[in-house]
């Protein structure tokens, strides 16, 4: 990463993927969505991006019906990619997952307890919270979980903390999704407020969105399986095999930036190659500004001409 602007490269890069919803036997979701191919596309794009994340966080609903072979196929897709990238994988429970099958697959021992975990990426702490309620689709964090979280947060991490959980603690304009939101958010906010938590990563909504909770930025990654269409009309909940995305999280000393990466095989229509970057990198800042920012520069005249301008 070459610094050509105000900001030095991010200190940490995290990939945030959500809601893969794999079914057993490679069955298509709703008989229509090839969840395996969709995830393969996301991972292909992640590797192509050159983002080189140190961690891949998957915020829940990994399998649609918690079938063991769905979890095995997920591991078979994620693990080689993580190995090539040198990234650790942070598996987070979602309402479609079941603790026994999930813990067997990813943690090597069957458990019915909340699957909360603490991870470290250098000096950055990532806390995975299990917001699921067995037998239900809404989310919750028990008083015991909140006590555990409070105790963990007593000691700040050198680079701060990100919390990853499935149910996002922000409102949604989709009425039906509000029924299955996270409960006891006030108690959760009390635990987080005033700590070193710098961001909350979530899923569940199947569309990219963001907000704040207890003064902390919340970023929701869309799904890789299918996305909810927020233009679906009043009262409707419309899922489409289109518009899926994942996020890149760049952690800087004083900022956490969440970038949505739309999943697509659409043809490239514009842009510059890395060759241009190499040329610009050799210039002085003043030369670069003239070469790339001046509307009459060679670069910008060629760009305008490509759209029929002059
Ligand atoms: Fe989901
Ligand atoms: Fe969900």
mmCIF file of C-alpha atoms and ligand atoms in Angstrom:
data_model
loop_
_atom_site.group_PDB
_atom_site.id
_atom_site.type_symbol
_atom_site.label_atom_id
_atom_site.label_comp_id
_atom_site.label_asym_id
_atom_site.label_seq_id
_atom_site.Cartn_x
_atom_site.Cartn_y
_atom_site.Cartn_z
ATOM 1 C CA UNK A 1 0.000 0.000 0.000
ATOM 2 C CA UNK A 2 1.535 3.316 -1.126
ATOM 3 C CA UNK A 3 0.561 6.419 0.856
ATOM 4 C CA UNK A 4 -0.400 9.174 -1.590
ATOM 5 C CA UNK A 5 -2.763 11.091 0.691
ATOM 6 C CA UNK A 6 -3.189 12.211 4.270
ATOM 7 C CA UNK A 7 -3.599 8.792 5.847
ATOM 8 C CA UNK A 8 -0.943 6.188 6.486
ATOM 9 C CA UNK A 9 -1.968 2.619 5.564
ATOM 10 C CA UNK A 10 -4.389 0.899 7.950
ATOM 11 C CA UNK A 11 -2.831 -0.779 10.949
ATOM 12 C CA UNK A 12 -5.233 -3.745 10.626
ATOM 13 C CA UNK A 13 -7.421 -5.081 7.842
ATOM 14 C CA UNK A 14 -10.348 -7.391 8.572
ATOM 15 C CA UNK A 15 -12.710 -9.052 6.100
ATOM 16 C CA UNK A 16 -16.343 -9.064 7.260
ATOM 17 C CA UNK A 17 -18.569 -11.642 5.594
ATOM 18 C CA UNK A 18 -22.057 -12.630 6.686
ATOM 19 C CA UNK A 19 -25.037 -14.896 6.204
ATOM 20 C CA UNK A 20 -23.765 -17.630 3.905
ATOM 21 C CA UNK A 21 -26.829 -19.846 4.691
ATOM 22 C CA UNK A 22 -25.402 -23.101 3.298
ATOM 23 C CA UNK A 23 -27.745 -26.108 3.112
ATOM 24 C CA UNK A 24 -26.834 -29.790 3.302
ATOM 25 C CA UNK A 25 -26.099 -31.663 0.090
ATOM 26 C CA UNK A 26 -25.451 -28.410 -1.793
ATOM 27 C CA UNK A 27 -29.212 -27.900 -2.047
ATOM 28 C CA UNK A 28 -29.999 -24.451 -3.467
ATOM 29 C CA UNK A 29 -31.496 -22.068 -0.907
ATOM 30 C CA UNK A 30 -35.216 -21.581 -1.626
ATOM 31 C CA UNK A 31 -34.556 -23.907 -4.574
ATOM 32 C CA UNK A 32 -32.975 -20.929 -6.320
ATOM 33 C CA UNK A 33 -29.777 -19.639 -4.733
ATOM 34 C CA UNK A 34 -26.431 -21.351 -5.323
ATOM 35 C CA UNK A 35 -24.992 -20.378 -1.936
ATOM 36 C CA UNK A 36 -21.694 -22.194 -2.565
ATOM 37 C CA UNK A 37 -20.966 -20.364 -5.825
ATOM 38 C CA UNK A 38 -21.979 -17.046 -4.324
ATOM 39 C CA UNK A 39 -19.539 -17.485 -1.432
ATOM 40 C CA UNK A 40 -16.839 -18.626 -3.865
ATOM 41 C CA UNK A 41 -17.330 -15.345 -5.742
ATOM 42 C CA UNK A 42 -16.982 -13.325 -2.526
ATOM 43 C CA UNK A 43 -13.789 -15.142 -1.567
ATOM 44 C CA UNK A 44 -12.413 -14.794 -5.107
ATOM 45 C CA UNK A 45 -13.009 -11.040 -4.892
ATOM 46 C CA UNK A 46 -11.490 -10.876 -1.420
ATOM 47 C CA UNK A 47 -8.275 -12.518 -2.616
ATOM 48 C CA UNK A 48 -8.193 -10.420 -5.799
ATOM 49 C CA UNK A 49 -8.579 -7.221 -3.754
ATOM 50 C CA UNK A 50 -5.111 -7.538 -2.296
ATOM 51 C CA UNK A 51 -6.559 -6.343 1.004
ATOM 52 C CA UNK A 52 -4.678 -9.121 2.825
ATOM 53 C CA UNK A 53 -6.894 -9.260 5.910
ATOM 54 C CA UNK A 54 -5.429 -10.598 9.137
ATOM 55 C CA UNK A 55 -8.827 -11.966 10.118
ATOM 56 C CA UNK A 56 -12.001 -13.045 8.356
ATOM 57 C CA UNK A 57 -15.041 -12.478 10.554
ATOM 58 C CA UNK A 58 -18.232 -14.303 9.548
ATOM 59 C CA UNK A 59 -21.146 -12.829 11.454
ATOM 60 C CA UNK A 60 -23.578 -15.700 11.617
ATOM 61 C CA UNK A 61 -26.222 -17.680 9.739
ATOM 62 C CA UNK A 62 -23.398 -19.741 8.331
ATOM 63 C CA UNK A 63 -25.733 -22.673 7.658
ATOM 64 C CA UNK A 64 -29.444 -22.345 6.989
ATOM 65 C CA UNK A 65 -30.540 -25.478 8.882
ATOM 66 C CA UNK A 66 -27.332 -26.267 10.811
ATOM 67 C CA UNK A 67 -26.661 -29.423 8.770
ATOM 68 C CA UNK A 68 -23.152 -30.778 9.500
ATOM 69 C CA UNK A 69 -22.163 -31.100 5.861
ATOM 70 C CA UNK A 70 -23.067 -27.452 5.304
ATOM 71 C CA UNK A 71 -20.519 -26.501 7.971
ATOM 72 C CA UNK A 72 -17.929 -28.841 6.464
ATOM 73 C CA UNK A 73 -18.388 -27.255 3.018
ATOM 74 C CA UNK A 74 -18.002 -23.810 4.572
ATOM 75 C CA UNK A 75 -14.737 -24.829 6.191
ATOM 76 C CA UNK A 76 -13.582 -26.295 2.869
ATOM 77 C CA UNK A 77 -14.130 -22.926 1.206
ATOM 78 C CA UNK A 78 -12.871 -20.621 3.947
ATOM 79 C CA UNK A 79 -9.846 -22.480 5.299
ATOM 80 C CA UNK A 80 -7.678 -22.604 2.133
ATOM 81 C CA UNK A 81 -8.355 -18.901 1.491
ATOM 82 C CA UNK A 82 -7.529 -17.970 5.093
ATOM 83 C CA UNK A 83 -4.352 -20.023 4.891
ATOM 84 C CA UNK A 84 -3.216 -18.303 1.690
ATOM 85 C CA UNK A 85 -3.962 -14.908 3.227
ATOM 86 C CA UNK A 86 -2.453 -15.787 6.603
ATOM 87 C CA UNK A 87 -5.756 -14.794 8.234
ATOM 88 C CA UNK A 88 -7.463 -16.289 11.255
ATOM 89 C CA UNK A 89 -11.146 -17.149 10.880
ATOM 90 C CA UNK A 90 -13.637 -15.859 13.439
ATOM 91 C CA UNK A 91 -16.864 -17.869 13.266
ATOM 92 C CA UNK A 92 -19.872 -16.170 14.902
ATOM 93 C CA UNK A 93 -23.221 -17.831 15.620
ATOM 94 C CA UNK A 94 -26.449 -16.705 13.888
ATOM 95 C CA UNK A 95 -30.087 -17.582 14.485
ATOM 96 C CA UNK A 96 -30.080 -20.188 11.695
ATOM 97 C CA UNK A 97 -27.104 -21.941 13.297
ATOM 98 C CA UNK A 98 -27.369 -24.451 16.163
ATOM 99 C CA UNK A 99 -24.770 -24.481 18.926
ATOM 100 C CA UNK A 100 -24.064 -28.252 19.028
ATOM 101 C CA UNK A 101 -23.450 -28.614 15.284
ATOM 102 C CA UNK A 102 -21.653 -25.264 15.042
ATOM 103 C CA UNK A 103 -19.307 -25.930 17.973
ATOM 104 C CA UNK A 104 -18.546 -29.455 16.721
ATOM 105 C CA UNK A 105 -17.617 -28.122 13.306
ATOM 106 C CA UNK A 106 -15.596 -25.076 14.275
ATOM 107 C CA UNK A 107 -14.427 -25.557 17.869
ATOM 108 C CA UNK A 108 -13.917 -29.328 17.930
ATOM 109 C CA UNK A 109 -16.296 -30.019 20.844
ATOM 110 C CA UNK A 110 -20.068 -30.072 21.006
ATOM 111 C CA UNK A 111 -21.596 -27.413 23.268
ATOM 112 C CA UNK A 112 -25.003 -25.962 24.034
ATOM 113 C CA UNK A 113 -23.511 -22.949 25.850
ATOM 114 C CA UNK A 114 -23.283 -19.490 24.230
ATOM 115 C CA UNK A 115 -20.321 -19.549 21.860
ATOM 116 C CA UNK A 116 -18.639 -16.318 22.956
ATOM 117 C CA UNK A 117 -14.925 -16.021 22.169
ATOM 118 C CA UNK A 118 -12.099 -13.473 22.413
ATOM 119 C CA UNK A 119 -9.573 -13.147 19.570
ATOM 120 C CA UNK A 120 -6.493 -10.981 19.160
ATOM 121 C CA UNK A 121 -5.246 -9.539 15.915
ATOM 122 C CA UNK A 122 -2.023 -7.941 17.049
ATOM 123 C CA UNK A 123 -3.132 -5.385 19.634
ATOM 124 C CA UNK A 124 -6.702 -5.339 18.325
ATOM 125 C CA UNK A 125 -9.212 -7.413 20.291
ATOM 126 C CA UNK A 126 -12.211 -8.929 18.520
ATOM 127 C CA UNK A 127 -14.951 -10.282 20.753
ATOM 128 C CA UNK A 128 -17.384 -12.705 19.122
ATOM 129 C CA UNK A 129 -20.730 -12.691 20.906
ATOM 130 C CA UNK A 130 -23.348 -15.393 20.469
ATOM 131 C CA UNK A 131 -26.613 -13.442 20.281
ATOM 132 C CA UNK A 132 -28.748 -16.463 19.464
ATOM 133 C CA UNK A 133 -31.705 -17.800 21.450
ATOM 134 C CA UNK A 134 -32.090 -21.573 20.974
ATOM 135 C CA UNK A 135 -35.323 -22.323 19.146
ATOM 136 C CA UNK A 136 -35.944 -18.709 18.064
ATOM 137 C CA UNK A 137 -34.879 -16.274 15.376
ATOM 138 C CA UNK A 138 -34.710 -13.108 17.500
ATOM 139 C CA UNK A 139 -31.520 -12.221 19.358
ATOM 140 C CA UNK A 140 -30.600 -11.698 23.004
ATOM 141 C CA UNK A 141 -27.626 -11.519 25.346
ATOM 142 C CA UNK A 142 -28.163 -13.109 28.750
ATOM 143 C CA UNK A 143 -27.198 -11.354 32.009
ATOM 144 C CA UNK A 144 -24.401 -13.936 32.354
ATOM 145 C CA UNK A 145 -23.063 -13.090 28.896
ATOM 146 C CA UNK A 146 -23.178 -9.373 29.685
ATOM 147 C CA UNK A 147 -21.346 -9.957 32.990
ATOM 148 C CA UNK A 148 -18.671 -11.894 31.087
ATOM 149 C CA UNK A 149 -18.402 -9.095 28.513
ATOM 150 C CA UNK A 150 -18.198 -6.421 31.220
ATOM 151 C CA UNK A 151 -15.365 -8.311 32.919
ATOM 152 C CA UNK A 152 -13.518 -8.789 29.621
ATOM 153 C CA UNK A 153 -13.801 -5.096 28.749
ATOM 154 C CA UNK A 154 -12.408 -4.037 32.125
ATOM 155 C CA UNK A 155 -8.949 -4.376 30.593
ATOM 156 C CA UNK A 156 -8.577 -2.275 27.439
ATOM 157 C CA UNK A 157 -6.722 -3.731 24.451
ATOM 158 C CA UNK A 158 -3.709 -1.831 23.041
ATOM 159 C CA UNK A 159 -5.516 -1.098 19.750
ATOM 160 C CA UNK A 160 -9.072 -1.176 21.041
ATOM 161 C CA UNK A 161 -11.881 -3.665 20.529
ATOM 162 C CA UNK A 162 -14.333 -4.691 17.842
ATOM 163 C CA UNK A 163 -17.426 -6.674 18.797
ATOM 164 C CA UNK A 164 -18.859 -9.134 16.283
ATOM 165 C CA UNK A 165 -22.386 -10.455 16.771
ATOM 166 C CA UNK A 166 -25.168 -11.575 14.449
ATOM 167 C CA UNK A 167 -28.121 -9.384 15.509
ATOM 168 C CA UNK A 168 -27.296 -5.688 14.933
ATOM 169 C CA UNK A 169 -28.260 -3.260 17.726
ATOM 170 C CA UNK A 170 -29.665 -0.651 15.333
ATOM 171 C CA UNK A 171 -33.166 -0.056 13.908
ATOM 172 C CA UNK A 172 -34.310 -1.467 10.576
ATOM 173 C CA UNK A 173 -36.895 -0.019 8.174
ATOM 174 C CA UNK A 174 -38.057 -3.579 7.394
ATOM 175 C CA UNK A 175 -40.907 -4.083 9.881
ATOM 176 C CA UNK A 176 -40.767 -7.870 9.883
ATOM 177 C CA UNK A 177 -37.050 -7.841 10.707
ATOM 178 C CA UNK A 178 -37.758 -5.687 13.769
ATOM 179 C CA UNK A 179 -39.680 -8.614 15.300
ATOM 180 C CA UNK A 180 -36.508 -10.690 15.293
ATOM 181 C CA UNK A 181 -34.149 -7.944 16.475
ATOM 182 C CA UNK A 182 -31.750 -8.069 19.433
ATOM 183 C CA UNK A 183 -33.530 -7.794 22.786
ATOM 184 C CA UNK A 184 -32.228 -6.130 25.984
ATOM 185 C CA UNK A 185 -30.244 -3.571 24.016
ATOM 186 C CA UNK A 186 -30.246 -1.104 26.929
ATOM 187 C CA UNK A 187 -28.325 -3.537 29.115
ATOM 188 C CA UNK A 188 -25.889 -4.226 26.250
ATOM 189 C CA UNK A 189 -25.384 -0.469 25.766
ATOM 190 C CA UNK A 190 -24.612 -0.031 29.464
ATOM 191 C CA UNK A 191 -21.820 -2.592 29.197
ATOM 192 C CA UNK A 192 -20.261 -1.042 26.096
ATOM 193 C CA UNK A 193 -20.516 2.652 26.930
ATOM 194 C CA UNK A 194 -17.192 4.155 28.039
ATOM 195 C CA UNK A 195 -15.092 1.106 27.104
ATOM 196 C CA UNK A 196 -12.485 0.671 24.352
ATOM 197 C CA UNK A 197 -15.062 -0.754 21.894
ATOM 198 C CA UNK A 198 -14.454 1.020 18.571
ATOM 199 C CA UNK A 199 -16.926 -0.763 16.365
ATOM 200 C CA UNK A 200 -19.641 -3.392 16.179
ATOM 201 C CA UNK A 201 -19.834 -5.790 13.223
ATOM 202 C CA UNK A 202 -23.117 -7.570 12.567
ATOM 203 C CA UNK A 203 -25.195 -9.398 9.954
ATOM 204 C CA UNK A 204 -28.742 -10.821 9.991
ATOM 205 C CA UNK A 205 -30.372 -8.071 7.904
ATOM 206 C CA UNK A 206 -29.086 -9.265 4.500
ATOM 207 C CA UNK A 207 -28.442 -5.689 3.391
ATOM 208 C CA UNK A 208 -25.529 -3.328 4.040
ATOM 209 C CA UNK A 209 -26.316 -0.680 6.613
ATOM 210 C CA UNK A 210 -24.744 1.292 9.436
ATOM 211 C CA UNK A 211 -25.660 3.326 12.498
ATOM 212 C CA UNK A 212 -24.493 3.974 16.031
ATOM 213 C CA UNK A 213 -25.170 2.200 19.301
ATOM 214 C CA UNK A 214 -24.122 3.591 22.692
ATOM 215 C CA UNK A 215 -21.942 6.005 20.732
ATOM 216 C CA UNK A 216 -20.180 3.164 18.918
ATOM 217 C CA UNK A 217 -20.362 2.806 15.114
ATOM 218 C CA UNK A 218 -22.250 -0.290 13.943
ATOM 219 C CA UNK A 219 -21.634 -1.809 10.522
ATOM 220 C CA UNK A 220 -23.852 -4.533 9.102
ATOM 221 C CA UNK A 221 -22.501 -6.612 6.224
ATOM 222 C CA UNK A 222 -25.030 -7.803 3.684
ATOM 223 C CA UNK A 223 -25.339 -11.532 2.978
ATOM 224 C CA UNK A 224 -23.397 -13.590 0.458
ATOM 225 C CA UNK A 225 -26.413 -15.869 -0.176
ATOM 226 C CA UNK A 226 -29.236 -13.466 -1.129
ATOM 227 C CA UNK A 227 -29.889 -9.827 -0.300
ATOM 228 C CA UNK A 228 -32.984 -8.075 0.976
ATOM 229 C CA UNK A 229 -34.275 -5.480 -1.481
ATOM 230 C CA UNK A 230 -35.107 -2.335 0.467
ATOM 231 C CA UNK A 231 -37.232 -1.098 -2.443
ATOM 232 C CA UNK A 232 -39.506 -4.115 -2.022
ATOM 233 C CA UNK A 233 -42.518 -1.962 -1.092
ATOM 234 C CA UNK A 234 -44.361 -1.158 2.164
ATOM 235 C CA UNK A 235 -44.657 -4.100 4.520
ATOM 236 C CA UNK A 236 -42.888 -6.482 2.164
ATOM 237 C CA UNK A 237 -39.771 -8.488 2.796
ATOM 238 C CA UNK A 238 -38.219 -9.204 -0.588
ATOM 239 C CA UNK A 239 -35.111 -11.358 -0.950
ATOM 240 C CA UNK A 240 -33.261 -11.393 -4.264
ATOM 241 C CA UNK A 241 -30.362 -13.397 -5.663
ATOM 242 C CA UNK A 242 -28.749 -10.075 -6.437
ATOM 243 C CA UNK A 243 -27.066 -7.182 -4.663
ATOM 244 C CA UNK A 244 -25.006 -9.340 -2.276
ATOM 245 C CA UNK A 245 -21.880 -7.837 -0.710
ATOM 246 C CA UNK A 246 -19.170 -8.259 1.884
ATOM 247 C CA UNK A 247 -17.171 -5.652 3.769
ATOM 248 C CA UNK A 248 -13.551 -4.729 4.243
ATOM 249 C CA UNK A 249 -12.754 -3.185 7.608
ATOM 250 C CA UNK A 250 -9.673 -0.960 7.708
ATOM 251 C CA UNK A 251 -8.580 -0.094 11.224
ATOM 252 C CA UNK A 252 -6.541 3.088 11.573
ATOM 253 C CA UNK A 253 -5.097 4.673 14.672
ATOM 254 C CA UNK A 254 -8.075 7.016 15.052
ATOM 255 C CA UNK A 255 -10.709 5.591 12.711
ATOM 256 C CA UNK A 256 -12.362 2.351 11.616
ATOM 257 C CA UNK A 257 -13.502 2.419 7.985
ATOM 258 C CA UNK A 258 -16.040 -0.101 6.661
ATOM 259 C CA UNK A 259 -16.058 -0.516 2.887
ATOM 260 C CA UNK A 260 -18.851 -2.385 1.116
ATOM 261 C CA UNK A 261 -17.651 -4.635 -1.698
ATOM 262 C CA UNK A 262 -20.564 -5.531 -4.006
ATOM 263 C CA UNK A 263 -20.359 -9.104 -5.270
ATOM 264 C CA UNK A 264 -20.427 -8.989 -9.042
ATOM 265 C CA UNK A 265 -19.239 -10.510 -12.283
ATOM 266 C CA UNK A 266 -20.216 -7.363 -14.234
ATOM 267 C CA UNK A 267 -17.681 -6.166 -16.807
ATOM 268 C CA UNK A 268 -15.299 -3.356 -15.889
ATOM 269 C CA UNK A 269 -16.280 -0.128 -17.644
ATOM 270 C CA UNK A 270 -13.765 2.364 -16.312
ATOM 271 C CA UNK A 271 -10.704 2.782 -14.126
ATOM 272 C CA UNK A 272 -6.920 2.754 -14.108
ATOM 273 C CA UNK A 273 -4.470 -0.080 -13.723
ATOM 274 C CA UNK A 274 -1.702 -0.369 -11.161
ATOM 275 C CA UNK A 275 0.710 0.824 -13.875
ATOM 276 C CA UNK A 276 -0.806 4.311 -13.540
ATOM 277 C CA UNK A 277 -0.329 4.171 -9.790
ATOM 278 C CA UNK A 278 3.333 3.252 -10.231
ATOM 279 C CA UNK A 279 3.871 6.227 -12.547
ATOM 280 C CA UNK A 280 2.127 8.638 -10.155
ATOM 281 C CA UNK A 281 3.965 7.265 -7.125
ATOM 282 C CA UNK A 282 7.291 8.336 -8.650
ATOM 283 C CA UNK A 283 6.150 11.987 -8.894
ATOM 284 C CA UNK A 284 6.377 14.718 -6.281
ATOM 285 C CA UNK A 285 3.055 15.536 -4.529
ATOM 286 C CA UNK A 286 2.765 18.727 -6.643
ATOM 287 C CA UNK A 287 3.375 16.855 -9.903
ATOM 288 C CA UNK A 288 0.841 14.229 -8.885
ATOM 289 C CA UNK A 289 -1.824 16.802 -8.188
ATOM 290 C CA UNK A 290 -1.297 18.350 -11.616
ATOM 291 C CA UNK A 291 -1.207 14.964 -13.341
ATOM 292 C CA UNK A 292 -4.242 13.400 -11.672
ATOM 293 C CA UNK A 293 -6.370 16.193 -10.202
ATOM 294 C CA UNK A 294 -6.110 18.920 -12.831
ATOM 295 C CA UNK A 295 -9.230 18.553 -15.024
ATOM 296 C CA UNK A 296 -7.124 19.350 -18.101
ATOM 297 C CA UNK A 297 -4.452 16.737 -17.415
ATOM 298 C CA UNK A 298 -3.828 13.898 -19.851
ATOM 299 C CA UNK A 299 -5.523 11.434 -17.490
ATOM 300 C CA UNK A 300 -8.678 13.473 -17.047
ATOM 301 C CA UNK A 301 -9.019 14.541 -20.684
ATOM 302 C CA UNK A 302 -8.820 10.883 -21.722
ATOM 303 C CA UNK A 303 -11.399 9.969 -19.070
ATOM 304 C CA UNK A 304 -13.815 12.682 -20.241
ATOM 305 C CA UNK A 305 -13.332 11.650 -23.872
ATOM 306 C CA UNK A 306 -14.281 8.067 -23.009
ATOM 307 C CA UNK A 307 -17.734 9.382 -22.027
ATOM 308 C CA UNK A 308 -18.092 11.481 -25.175
ATOM 309 C CA UNK A 309 -16.931 14.726 -23.545
ATOM 310 C CA UNK A 310 -14.012 16.879 -24.560
HETATM 311 FE FE1 LIG B 1 -29.475 -14.626 7.584
HETATM 312 FE FE1 LIG B 2 -30.190 -14.050 10.946
#
